[in-house]
Amino acid sequence: MPGSTEKCLFCRIVSGDIPANIVLDDPDVVAFEDINPQAPTHLLFVPRRHIASIDAMSDADSSAVGLLVARASAVARDRHLHEEGYRLVFNQGDAAGQTVYHIHLHLLGGRGFSWPPG
Ligand code: 5GP
Ligand code: ZN
């Protein structure tokens, strides 16, 4: 069931139950390589604490979600992705392509991106 932490794929990656190529691991945020990358750099930034989606956020979740952006921009800068530009994406709901119901921020970089998105 979406929102359940027990079977949540990203909770299981955060806990180390399921392996992933972790690139950042701090008290609030874990980031890892996407298993099906859509760009030369494609990382997922997730709060350690389960939050199902943007739509499920409460005000109390704002700092945890804000930290995803802060950590993604720091990693992007470390990798010099800021020089050419990069894309940050939250998919909300089925129509937007959300498949994992644990909030995650996509960091995509290393190529050009069109607008409007598909
Ligand atoms: P969404 O479509 O929900 O915005 O993004 C979910 C992302 O998780 C997708 O880009 C997908 O490739 C990635 N993903 C799905 N399963 C796994 C997995 O087991 N490991 C990793 N590292 N990424 C996954
Ligand atoms: Zn979760």
CSV table of C-alpha atoms and ligand atoms in Angstrom, one decimal:
chain,number,residue,atom,x,y,z
A,1,MET,CA,0.0,0.0,0.0
A,2,PRO,CA,1.4,3.4,-0.9
A,3,GLY,CA,2.5,5.2,2.3
A,4,SER,CA,3.4,2.0,4.2
A,5,THR,CA,7.0,2.2,5.5
A,6,GLU,CA,7.3,-1.6,6.0
A,7,LYS,CA,7.3,-2.5,2.4
A,8,CYS,CA,8.4,0.9,1.0
A,9,LEU,CA,11.3,0.4,-1.4
A,10,PHE,CA,13.1,3.6,-0.5
A,11,CYS,CA,12.7,3.0,3.3
A,12,ARG,CA,14.4,-0.3,2.6
A,13,ILE,CA,17.2,1.4,0.7
A,14,VAL,CA,17.6,3.9,3.5
A,15,SER,CA,17.8,1.1,6.1
A,16,GLY,CA,20.3,-0.8,4.0
A,17,ASP,CA,17.9,-3.7,3.4
A,18,ILE,CA,18.1,-3.3,-0.3
A,19,PRO,CA,21.5,-2.3,-1.9
A,20,ALA,CA,21.9,0.9,-3.8
A,21,ASN,CA,24.8,3.1,-5.0
A,22,ILE,CA,24.7,5.6,-2.1
A,23,VAL,CA,26.3,8.9,-2.9
A,24,LEU,CA,25.3,10.8,0.3
A,25,ASP,CA,24.2,9.6,3.7
A,26,ASP,CA,23.5,12.1,6.4
A,27,PRO,CA,21.2,12.2,9.5
A,28,ASP,CA,18.3,13.6,7.4
A,29,VAL,CA,18.9,12.8,3.7
A,30,VAL,CA,20.1,9.8,1.7
A,31,ALA,CA,20.9,10.0,-2.0
A,32,PHE,CA,21.6,7.2,-4.4
A,33,GLU,CA,21.9,6.5,-8.1
A,34,ASP,CA,18.7,5.8,-10.0
A,35,ILE,CA,18.6,2.2,-11.2
A,36,ASN,CA,17.3,3.3,-14.6
A,37,PRO,CA,19.2,6.6,-15.3
A,38,GLN,CA,17.6,9.1,-17.7
A,39,ALA,CA,20.8,11.3,-17.9
A,40,PRO,CA,24.5,10.9,-17.3
A,41,THR,CA,23.9,12.0,-13.7
A,42,HIS,CA,20.6,10.7,-12.3
A,43,LEU,CA,20.4,10.7,-8.5
A,44,LEU,CA,17.5,10.4,-6.1
A,45,PHE,CA,17.4,12.4,-2.8
A,46,VAL,CA,15.1,11.0,-0.2
A,47,PRO,CA,14.3,12.0,3.4
A,48,ARG,CA,15.4,9.3,5.8
A,49,ARG,CA,11.9,9.5,7.4
A,50,HIS,CA,9.0,8.2,5.3
A,51,ILE,CA,6.9,10.9,3.6
A,52,ALA,CA,4.7,9.4,0.9
A,53,SER,CA,4.4,12.2,-1.6
A,54,ILE,CA,4.4,16.0,-2.1
A,55,ASP,CA,0.6,15.8,-1.7
A,56,ALA,CA,0.9,14.0,1.7
A,57,MET,CA,3.3,16.6,3.1
A,58,SER,CA,2.3,18.6,6.2
A,59,ASP,CA,4.0,21.8,7.3
A,60,ALA,CA,6.1,19.8,9.7
A,61,ASP,CA,7.7,18.1,6.7
A,62,SER,CA,8.8,21.3,5.0
A,63,SER,CA,12.3,21.4,6.5
A,64,ALA,CA,12.9,17.7,5.6
A,65,VAL,CA,11.8,18.3,2.0
A,66,GLY,CA,13.7,21.6,1.8
A,67,LEU,CA,16.8,19.8,2.8
A,68,LEU,CA,16.5,17.6,-0.3
A,69,VAL,CA,16.9,20.7,-2.5
A,70,ALA,CA,19.8,21.9,-0.4
A,71,ARG,CA,21.7,18.6,-0.6
A,72,ALA,CA,20.9,18.2,-4.3
A,73,SER,CA,22.3,21.6,-5.1
A,74,ALA,CA,25.5,20.9,-3.0
A,75,VAL,CA,26.1,17.6,-4.9
A,76,ALA,CA,25.4,19.3,-8.2
A,77,ARG,CA,27.9,21.9,-7.4
A,78,ASP,CA,30.5,19.3,-6.3
A,79,ARG,CA,30.1,17.7,-9.7
A,80,HIS,CA,30.2,21.0,-11.5
A,81,LEU,CA,26.7,20.4,-12.9
A,82,HIS,CA,25.8,24.0,-12.0
A,83,GLU,CA,28.1,25.3,-14.8
A,84,GLU,CA,25.9,23.9,-17.6
A,85,GLY,CA,22.7,23.6,-15.6
A,86,TYR,CA,20.7,20.6,-14.3
A,87,ARG,CA,17.1,19.7,-13.6
A,88,LEU,CA,15.4,18.9,-10.2
A,89,VAL,CA,12.0,17.1,-10.4
A,90,PHE,CA,9.4,15.9,-8.0
A,91,ASN,CA,6.8,13.7,-9.7
A,92,GLN,CA,3.4,13.8,-7.9
A,93,GLY,CA,0.9,11.1,-8.6
A,94,ASP,CA,0.3,8.6,-11.3
A,95,ALA,CA,-0.2,11.0,-14.2
A,96,ALA,CA,3.1,12.7,-13.5
A,97,GLY,CA,4.9,9.3,-13.4
A,98,GLN,CA,5.3,8.8,-9.7
A,99,THR,CA,6.0,5.1,-9.1
A,100,VAL,CA,7.5,5.1,-5.6
A,101,TYR,CA,5.5,6.6,-2.8
A,102,HIS,CA,8.3,7.8,-0.7
A,103,ILE,CA,9.1,11.4,-1.6
A,104,HIS,CA,12.2,11.7,-3.8
A,105,LEU,CA,13.8,14.5,-5.6
A,106,HIS,CA,15.4,13.6,-9.0
A,107,LEU,CA,18.7,15.3,-9.8
A,108,LEU,CA,19.3,15.0,-13.6
A,109,GLY,CA,22.4,16.5,-15.2
A,110,GLY,CA,25.1,16.0,-17.8
A,111,ARG,CA,22.9,16.7,-20.9
A,112,GLY,CA,20.4,19.2,-22.2
A,113,PHE,CA,16.7,19.1,-21.2
A,114,SER,CA,13.8,20.2,-23.3
A,115,TRP,CA,10.9,22.4,-22.0
A,116,PRO,CA,8.0,21.9,-21.8
A,117,PRO,CA,8.7,18.4,-20.4
A,118,GLY,CA,7.0,15.4,-21.8
B,1,5GP,P1,9.3,8.2,-9.8
B,1,5GP,O1,8.9,7.6,-11.1
B,1,5GP,O2,8.5,7.7,-8.7
B,1,5GP,O3,9.3,9.7,-9.8
B,1,5GP,O4,10.8,7.8,-9.6
B,1,5GP,C1,11.1,6.5,-9.1
B,1,5GP,C2,12.5,6.3,-9.5
B,1,5GP,O5,13.1,5.2,-8.8
B,1,5GP,C3,12.6,5.8,-11.0
B,1,5GP,O6,13.4,6.8,-11.7
B,1,5GP,C4,13.2,4.4,-10.9
B,1,5GP,O7,14.1,4.2,-12.0
B,1,5GP,C5,13.9,4.4,-9.6
B,1,5GP,N1,13.9,3.1,-9.0
B,1,5GP,C6,12.9,2.2,-8.9
B,1,5GP,N2,13.3,1.1,-8.3
B,1,5GP,C7,14.6,1.3,-7.9
B,1,5GP,C8,15.6,0.6,-7.1
B,1,5GP,O8,15.3,-0.6,-6.7
B,1,5GP,N3,16.8,1.1,-6.9
B,1,5GP,C9,17.1,2.4,-7.4
B,1,5GP,N4,18.3,2.8,-7.1
B,1,5GP,N5,16.2,3.1,-8.1
B,1,5GP,C10,15.0,2.6,-8.3
B,2,ZN,ZN,9.4,5.0,2.7
